[in-house]
Coordinates of C-alpha atoms in Angstrom, one line a residue:
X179 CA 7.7 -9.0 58.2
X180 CA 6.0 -11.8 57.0
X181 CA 2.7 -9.1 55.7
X182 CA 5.5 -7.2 54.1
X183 CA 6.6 -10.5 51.8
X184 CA 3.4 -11.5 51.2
X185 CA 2.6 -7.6 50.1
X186 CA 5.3 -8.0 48.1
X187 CA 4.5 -11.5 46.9
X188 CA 0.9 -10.4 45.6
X189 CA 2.0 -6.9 44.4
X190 CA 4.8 -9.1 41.8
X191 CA 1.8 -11.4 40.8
X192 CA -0.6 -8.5 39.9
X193 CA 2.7 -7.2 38.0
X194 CA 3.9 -10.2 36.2
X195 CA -0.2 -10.4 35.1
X196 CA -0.6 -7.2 33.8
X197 CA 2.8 -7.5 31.9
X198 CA 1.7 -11.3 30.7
X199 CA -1.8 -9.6 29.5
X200 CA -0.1 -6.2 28.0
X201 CA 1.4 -8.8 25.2
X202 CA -1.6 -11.2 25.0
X203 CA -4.5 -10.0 23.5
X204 CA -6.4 -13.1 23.7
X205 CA -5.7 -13.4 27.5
X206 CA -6.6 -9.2 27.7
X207 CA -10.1 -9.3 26.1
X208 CA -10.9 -13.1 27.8
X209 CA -10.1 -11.3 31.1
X210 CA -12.2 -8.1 30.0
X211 CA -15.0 -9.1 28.5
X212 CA -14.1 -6.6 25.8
X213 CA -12.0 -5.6 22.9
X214 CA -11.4 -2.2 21.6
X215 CA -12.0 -2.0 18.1
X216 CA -10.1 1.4 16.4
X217 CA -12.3 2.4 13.7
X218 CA -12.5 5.5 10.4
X219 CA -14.8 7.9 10.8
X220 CA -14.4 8.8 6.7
X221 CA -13.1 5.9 4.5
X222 CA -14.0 4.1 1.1
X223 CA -14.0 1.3 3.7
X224 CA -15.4 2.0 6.7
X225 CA -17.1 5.7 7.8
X226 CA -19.6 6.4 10.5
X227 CA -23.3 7.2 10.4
X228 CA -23.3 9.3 13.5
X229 CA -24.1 8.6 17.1
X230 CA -21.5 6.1 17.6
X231 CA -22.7 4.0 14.6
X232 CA -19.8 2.7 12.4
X233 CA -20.4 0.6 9.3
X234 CA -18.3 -0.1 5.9
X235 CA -17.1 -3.2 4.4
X236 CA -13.2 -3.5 6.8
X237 CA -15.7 -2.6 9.9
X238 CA -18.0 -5.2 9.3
X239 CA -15.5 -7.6 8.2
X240 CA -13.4 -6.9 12.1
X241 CA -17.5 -7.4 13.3
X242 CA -17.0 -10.6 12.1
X243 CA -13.8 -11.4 13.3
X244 CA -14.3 -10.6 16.7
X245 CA -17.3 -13.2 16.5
X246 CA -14.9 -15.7 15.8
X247 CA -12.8 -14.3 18.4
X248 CA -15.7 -14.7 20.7
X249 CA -16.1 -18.9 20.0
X250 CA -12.7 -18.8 20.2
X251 CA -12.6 -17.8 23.5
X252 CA -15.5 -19.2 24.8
X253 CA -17.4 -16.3 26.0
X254 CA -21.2 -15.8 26.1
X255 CA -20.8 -12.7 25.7
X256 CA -17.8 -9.9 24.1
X257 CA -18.3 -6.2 23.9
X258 CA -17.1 -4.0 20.7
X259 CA -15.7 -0.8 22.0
X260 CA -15.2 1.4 18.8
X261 CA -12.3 4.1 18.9
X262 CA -12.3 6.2 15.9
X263 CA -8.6 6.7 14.8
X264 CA -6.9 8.5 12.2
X265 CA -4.0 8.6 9.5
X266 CA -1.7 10.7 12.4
X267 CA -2.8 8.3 16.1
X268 CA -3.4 4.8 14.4
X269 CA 0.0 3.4 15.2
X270 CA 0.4 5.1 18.7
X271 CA -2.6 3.9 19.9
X272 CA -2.1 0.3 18.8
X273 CA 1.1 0.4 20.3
X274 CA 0.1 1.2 23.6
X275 CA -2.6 -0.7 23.9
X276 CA -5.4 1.5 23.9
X277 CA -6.4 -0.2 20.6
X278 CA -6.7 -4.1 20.4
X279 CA -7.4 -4.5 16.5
X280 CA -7.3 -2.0 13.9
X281 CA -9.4 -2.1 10.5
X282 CA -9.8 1.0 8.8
X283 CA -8.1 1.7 5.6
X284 CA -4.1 1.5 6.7
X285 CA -1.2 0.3 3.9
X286 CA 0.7 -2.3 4.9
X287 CA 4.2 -1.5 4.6
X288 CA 7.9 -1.7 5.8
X289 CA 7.7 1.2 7.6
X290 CA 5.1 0.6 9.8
X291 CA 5.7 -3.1 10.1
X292 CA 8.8 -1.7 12.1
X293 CA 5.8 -0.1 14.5
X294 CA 2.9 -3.1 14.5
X295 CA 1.8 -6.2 12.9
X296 CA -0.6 -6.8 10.4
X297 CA -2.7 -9.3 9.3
X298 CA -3.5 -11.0 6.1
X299 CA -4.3 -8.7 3.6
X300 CA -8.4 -7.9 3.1
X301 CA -8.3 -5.4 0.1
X302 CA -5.7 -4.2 -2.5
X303 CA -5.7 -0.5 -3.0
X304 CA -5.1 1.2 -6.5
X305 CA -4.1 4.4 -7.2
X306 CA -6.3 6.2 -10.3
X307 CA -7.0 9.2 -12.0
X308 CA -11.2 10.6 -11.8
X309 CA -12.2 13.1 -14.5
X310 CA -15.0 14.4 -16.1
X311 CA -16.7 12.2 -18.8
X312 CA -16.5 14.8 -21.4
X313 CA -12.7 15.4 -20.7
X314 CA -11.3 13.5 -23.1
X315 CA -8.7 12.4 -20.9
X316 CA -8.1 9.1 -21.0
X317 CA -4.7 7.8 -18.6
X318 CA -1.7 9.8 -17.9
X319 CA -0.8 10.9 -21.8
X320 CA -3.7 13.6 -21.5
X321 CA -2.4 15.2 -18.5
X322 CA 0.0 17.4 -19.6
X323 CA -0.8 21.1 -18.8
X324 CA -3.6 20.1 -16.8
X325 CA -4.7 21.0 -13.4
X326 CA -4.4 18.1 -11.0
X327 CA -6.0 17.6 -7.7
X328 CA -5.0 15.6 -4.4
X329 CA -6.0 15.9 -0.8
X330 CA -3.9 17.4 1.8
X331 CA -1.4 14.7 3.4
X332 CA -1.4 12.1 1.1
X333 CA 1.4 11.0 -1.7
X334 CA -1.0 10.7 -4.6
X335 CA 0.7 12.9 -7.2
X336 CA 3.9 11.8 -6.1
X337 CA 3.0 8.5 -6.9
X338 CA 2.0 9.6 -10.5
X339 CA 5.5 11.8 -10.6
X340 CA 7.5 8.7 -10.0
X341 CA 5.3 6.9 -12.6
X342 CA 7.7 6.2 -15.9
X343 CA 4.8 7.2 -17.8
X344 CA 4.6 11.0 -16.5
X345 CA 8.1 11.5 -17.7
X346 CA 7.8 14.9 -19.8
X347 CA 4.7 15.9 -19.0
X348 CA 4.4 19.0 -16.9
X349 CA 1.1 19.9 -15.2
X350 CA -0.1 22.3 -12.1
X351 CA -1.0 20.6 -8.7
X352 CA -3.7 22.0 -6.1
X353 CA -4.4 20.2 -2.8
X354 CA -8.3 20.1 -1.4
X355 CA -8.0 19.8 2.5
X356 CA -10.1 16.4 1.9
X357 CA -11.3 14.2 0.1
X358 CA -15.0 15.9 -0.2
X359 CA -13.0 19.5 -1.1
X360 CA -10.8 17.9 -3.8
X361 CA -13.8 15.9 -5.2
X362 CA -15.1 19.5 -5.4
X363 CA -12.6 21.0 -7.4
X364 CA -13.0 18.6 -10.4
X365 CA -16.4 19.3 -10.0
X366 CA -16.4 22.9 -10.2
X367 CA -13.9 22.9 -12.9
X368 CA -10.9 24.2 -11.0
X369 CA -9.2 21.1 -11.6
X370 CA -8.9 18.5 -14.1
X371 CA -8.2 15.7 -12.8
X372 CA -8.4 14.0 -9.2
X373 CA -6.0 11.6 -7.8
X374 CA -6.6 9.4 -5.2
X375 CA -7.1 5.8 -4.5
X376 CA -9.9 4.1 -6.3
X377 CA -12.3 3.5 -3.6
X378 CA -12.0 7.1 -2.7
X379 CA -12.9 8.2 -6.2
X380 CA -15.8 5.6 -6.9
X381 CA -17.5 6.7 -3.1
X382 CA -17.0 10.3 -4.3
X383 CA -18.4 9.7 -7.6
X384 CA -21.2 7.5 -6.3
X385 CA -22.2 10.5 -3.8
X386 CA -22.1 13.0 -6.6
X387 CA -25.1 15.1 -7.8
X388 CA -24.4 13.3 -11.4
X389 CA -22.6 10.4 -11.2
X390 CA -22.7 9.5 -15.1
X391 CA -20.9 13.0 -15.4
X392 CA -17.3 11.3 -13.7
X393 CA -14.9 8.2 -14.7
X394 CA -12.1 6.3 -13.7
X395 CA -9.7 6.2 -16.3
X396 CA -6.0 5.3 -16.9
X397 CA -3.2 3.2 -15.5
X398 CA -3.0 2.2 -12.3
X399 CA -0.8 4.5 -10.4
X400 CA -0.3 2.3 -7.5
X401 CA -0.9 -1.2 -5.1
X402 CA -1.3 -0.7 -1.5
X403 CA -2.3 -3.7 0.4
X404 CA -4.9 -2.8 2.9
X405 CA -4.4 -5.0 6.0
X406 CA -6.0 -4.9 10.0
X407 CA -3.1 -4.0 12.5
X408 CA -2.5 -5.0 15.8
X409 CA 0.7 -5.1 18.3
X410 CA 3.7 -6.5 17.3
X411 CA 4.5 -10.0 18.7
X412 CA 1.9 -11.4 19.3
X413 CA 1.7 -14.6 17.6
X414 CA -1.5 -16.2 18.8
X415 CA -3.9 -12.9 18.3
X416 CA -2.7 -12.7 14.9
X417 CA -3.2 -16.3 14.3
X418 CA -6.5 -15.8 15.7
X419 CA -7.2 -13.0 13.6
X420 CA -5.8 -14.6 10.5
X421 CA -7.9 -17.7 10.7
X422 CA -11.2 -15.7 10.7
X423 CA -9.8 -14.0 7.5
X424 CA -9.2 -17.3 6.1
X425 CA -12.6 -18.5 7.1
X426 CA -14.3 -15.2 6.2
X427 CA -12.7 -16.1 2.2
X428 CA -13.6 -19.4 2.1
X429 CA -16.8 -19.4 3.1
X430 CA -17.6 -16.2 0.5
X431 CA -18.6 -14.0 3.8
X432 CA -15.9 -11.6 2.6
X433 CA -17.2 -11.6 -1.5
X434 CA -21.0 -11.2 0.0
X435 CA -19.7 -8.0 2.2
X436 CA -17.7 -6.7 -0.6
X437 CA -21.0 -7.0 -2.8
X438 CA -23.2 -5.5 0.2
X439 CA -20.9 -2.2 0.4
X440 CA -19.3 -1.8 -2.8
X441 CA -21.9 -3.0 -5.3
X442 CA -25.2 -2.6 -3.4
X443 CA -26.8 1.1 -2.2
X444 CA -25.2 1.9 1.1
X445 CA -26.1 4.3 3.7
X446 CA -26.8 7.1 4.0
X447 CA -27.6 8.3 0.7
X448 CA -28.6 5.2 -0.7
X449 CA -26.1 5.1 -3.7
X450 CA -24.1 2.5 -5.2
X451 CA -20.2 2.8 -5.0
X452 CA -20.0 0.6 -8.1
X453 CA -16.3 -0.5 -7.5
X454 CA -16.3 -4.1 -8.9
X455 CA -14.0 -6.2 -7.4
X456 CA -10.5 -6.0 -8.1
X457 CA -8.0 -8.5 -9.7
X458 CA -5.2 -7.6 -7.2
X459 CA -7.9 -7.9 -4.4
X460 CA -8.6 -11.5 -5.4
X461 CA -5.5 -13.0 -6.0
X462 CA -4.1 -11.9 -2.3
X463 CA -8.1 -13.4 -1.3
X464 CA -6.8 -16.6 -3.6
X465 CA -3.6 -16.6 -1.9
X466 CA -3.4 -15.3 2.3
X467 CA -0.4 -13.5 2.5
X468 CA 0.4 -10.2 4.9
X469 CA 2.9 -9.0 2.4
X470 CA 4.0 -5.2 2.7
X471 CA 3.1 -3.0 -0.4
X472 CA 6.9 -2.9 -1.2
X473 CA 6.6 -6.5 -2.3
X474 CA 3.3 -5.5 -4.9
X475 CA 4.9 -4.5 -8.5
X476 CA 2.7 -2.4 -10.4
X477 CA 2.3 -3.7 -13.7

C-alpha cells in the first residue's frame, strides 16, 4: 500500500512538472539545455544556405536573443535546435510546443494573437508594386489594363483592390506558385507588374540577372508588423524575449544586422538587397510596442 502512494505521490510530481514546464519556457530550455528555434527556409528575412545552415537578418537577430537568453539563465552552455516552419505549420507548432521561439517573417495580427503571443515588433512590412524600369509605370494610376502578378497564397492584390486608389481601374491577375516564379513573369514580360511585400521584391530584384533593369515604385499598399511568436501566456519568456529586443535597439546591434543583410552583399550570390531602412521600421524601433497590424494606418 504504502509503494502504491508513494507511486502515486512521484507519478503526480513528474506530472505537475511537466505541466509547470509545458507553460514555462524559461524553466523548459533551463531544464533542457536547449531551445528550439522555428526557422524560414525562403524569406526576405531569414532563408537557408543548405545543410542545415540558416542565416537572414530575423535569424540572426533570435541568434542573439537566445544569447541573452543564455546569461539570463545562467547556462554555460544552450543549444539552437532550428525547425524550419512554414506560412501553413507556424502556429501549430508553437502551440504545442514543438517550437519554443519563432522568427521568420510572420504578421502580427488579431487573428493570430487569438492563437500565440508575440513580441515587440522587429520590422515593419510594406506592401509595393516591382516593374520594369522602362515601364513607365509609376504607382497605382498606371495600372489599369495591365497584367499583375502575385504568388500563390498570399493577399497581395487584394490588398491593392481594397486600396481607394485602384477604384476604377480594371487590370488582369496571374498567380506564380512562388515568389521566384512570379518574379519570373515580370521578367519575361508576361506580367507587368509584381506585387508583393517590399523585402520580397528588393531580394528578387537584387538576385536578378540585371538588377538596374527593375524598381520599386508607387504607394504603399500595406503595413504588416513583423514580430517573433511564441506561446500564449507566458509572461516571463516574453519579457525575456522583449528585453533582448530592447537591448538589441539600443545598443544599435539591430541597425548593424539590418545594414549586414539588407545593405551589404549577402550569401550566396553575393548581392546587395539594397532595402534602406524603413520609416515605419524605425519609429516601432523608436517606440517598443507588439501592436497587431490592425492598429498600423496606411497613410
Amino acid at each position: 500500500m504504502k509503494k502504491h502512494l508513494l507511486a502515486f505521490a512521484v507519478a503526480a510530481v513528474a506530472a505537475g512538472s511537466a505541466f509547470a514546464q509545458a507553460g514555462d519556457t524559461l524553466a523548459k530550455i533551463k531544464s533542457s539545455g536547449s531551445i528550439t528555434l522555428g526557422v524560414r527556409e525562403s524569406s526576405g528575412l531569414g532563408y537557408t544556405l543548405g545543410n542545415g545552415k540558416y542565416v537572414g537578418f530575423h535569424t540572426e537577430m533570435a541568434e542573439n536573443v537566445v544569447s541573452d537568453l543564455q546569461k539570463q539563465l545562467g547556462l554555460a552552455k544552450l543549444d539552437i535546435k532550428y525547425q524550419p516552419v512554414t506560412s501553413q505549420n507556424r502556429v501549430p507548432l508553437v502551440q504545442n510546443g514543438t517550437v519554443d521561439l519563432e522568427c521568420g517573417s510572420t504578421t502580427n495580427n488579431q487573428s493570430r494573437q487569438k492563437d500565440a503571443a508575440f513580441a515587440f515588433t522587429t520590422y515593419v512590412e510594406e506592401v509595393r508594386i516591382a516593374v520594369k524600369a522602362n515601364s513607365g509605370i509609376t504607382g497605382i494610376k498606371d495600372l489599369n489594363g495591365k497584367t499583375l502578378v502575385t504568388t500563390t497564397g498570399t493577399t497581395s492584390v487584394q490588398t491593392l483592390r481594397k486600396n481607394k486608389r485602384a477604384d476604377g481601374l480594371t487590370f488582369k491577375e496571374v498567380m506564380g506558385k512562388d515568389h521566384a516564379d512570379s518574379f519570373l513573369m515580370l521578367e519575361s514580360g508576361r506580367a507587368d507588374a509584381f506585387v508583393m511585400d517590399g523585402s520580397i521584391l528588393a531580394a528578387n530584384i537584387s538576385k536578378s540577372k540585371a538588377p538596374a533593369d527593375y524598381k520599386v515604385v508607387g504607394e504603399v499598399l500595406s503595413v504588416e508588423p513583423i514580430a517573433c511568436m511564441l506561446r500564449k501566456d507566458d509572461a516571463a519568456f516574453k519579457k525575456a524575449v522583449d528585453d533582448s529586443i530592447v537591448r538589441q535597439i539600443k545598443d544599435g546591434s539591430l541597425e548593424k544586422l539590418y545594414d549586414k543583410w539588407f545593405m551589404q552583399p549577402i550569401p550566396p550570390n553575393n548581392v546587395k538587397v539594397g532595402l534602406p531602412l524603413s520609416a515605419a521600421t524605425k519609429d516601432a524601433w523608436a517606440n517598443p510596442n507588439d501592436k497587431p497590424m490592425e492598429a498600423y494606418e496606411v497613410k
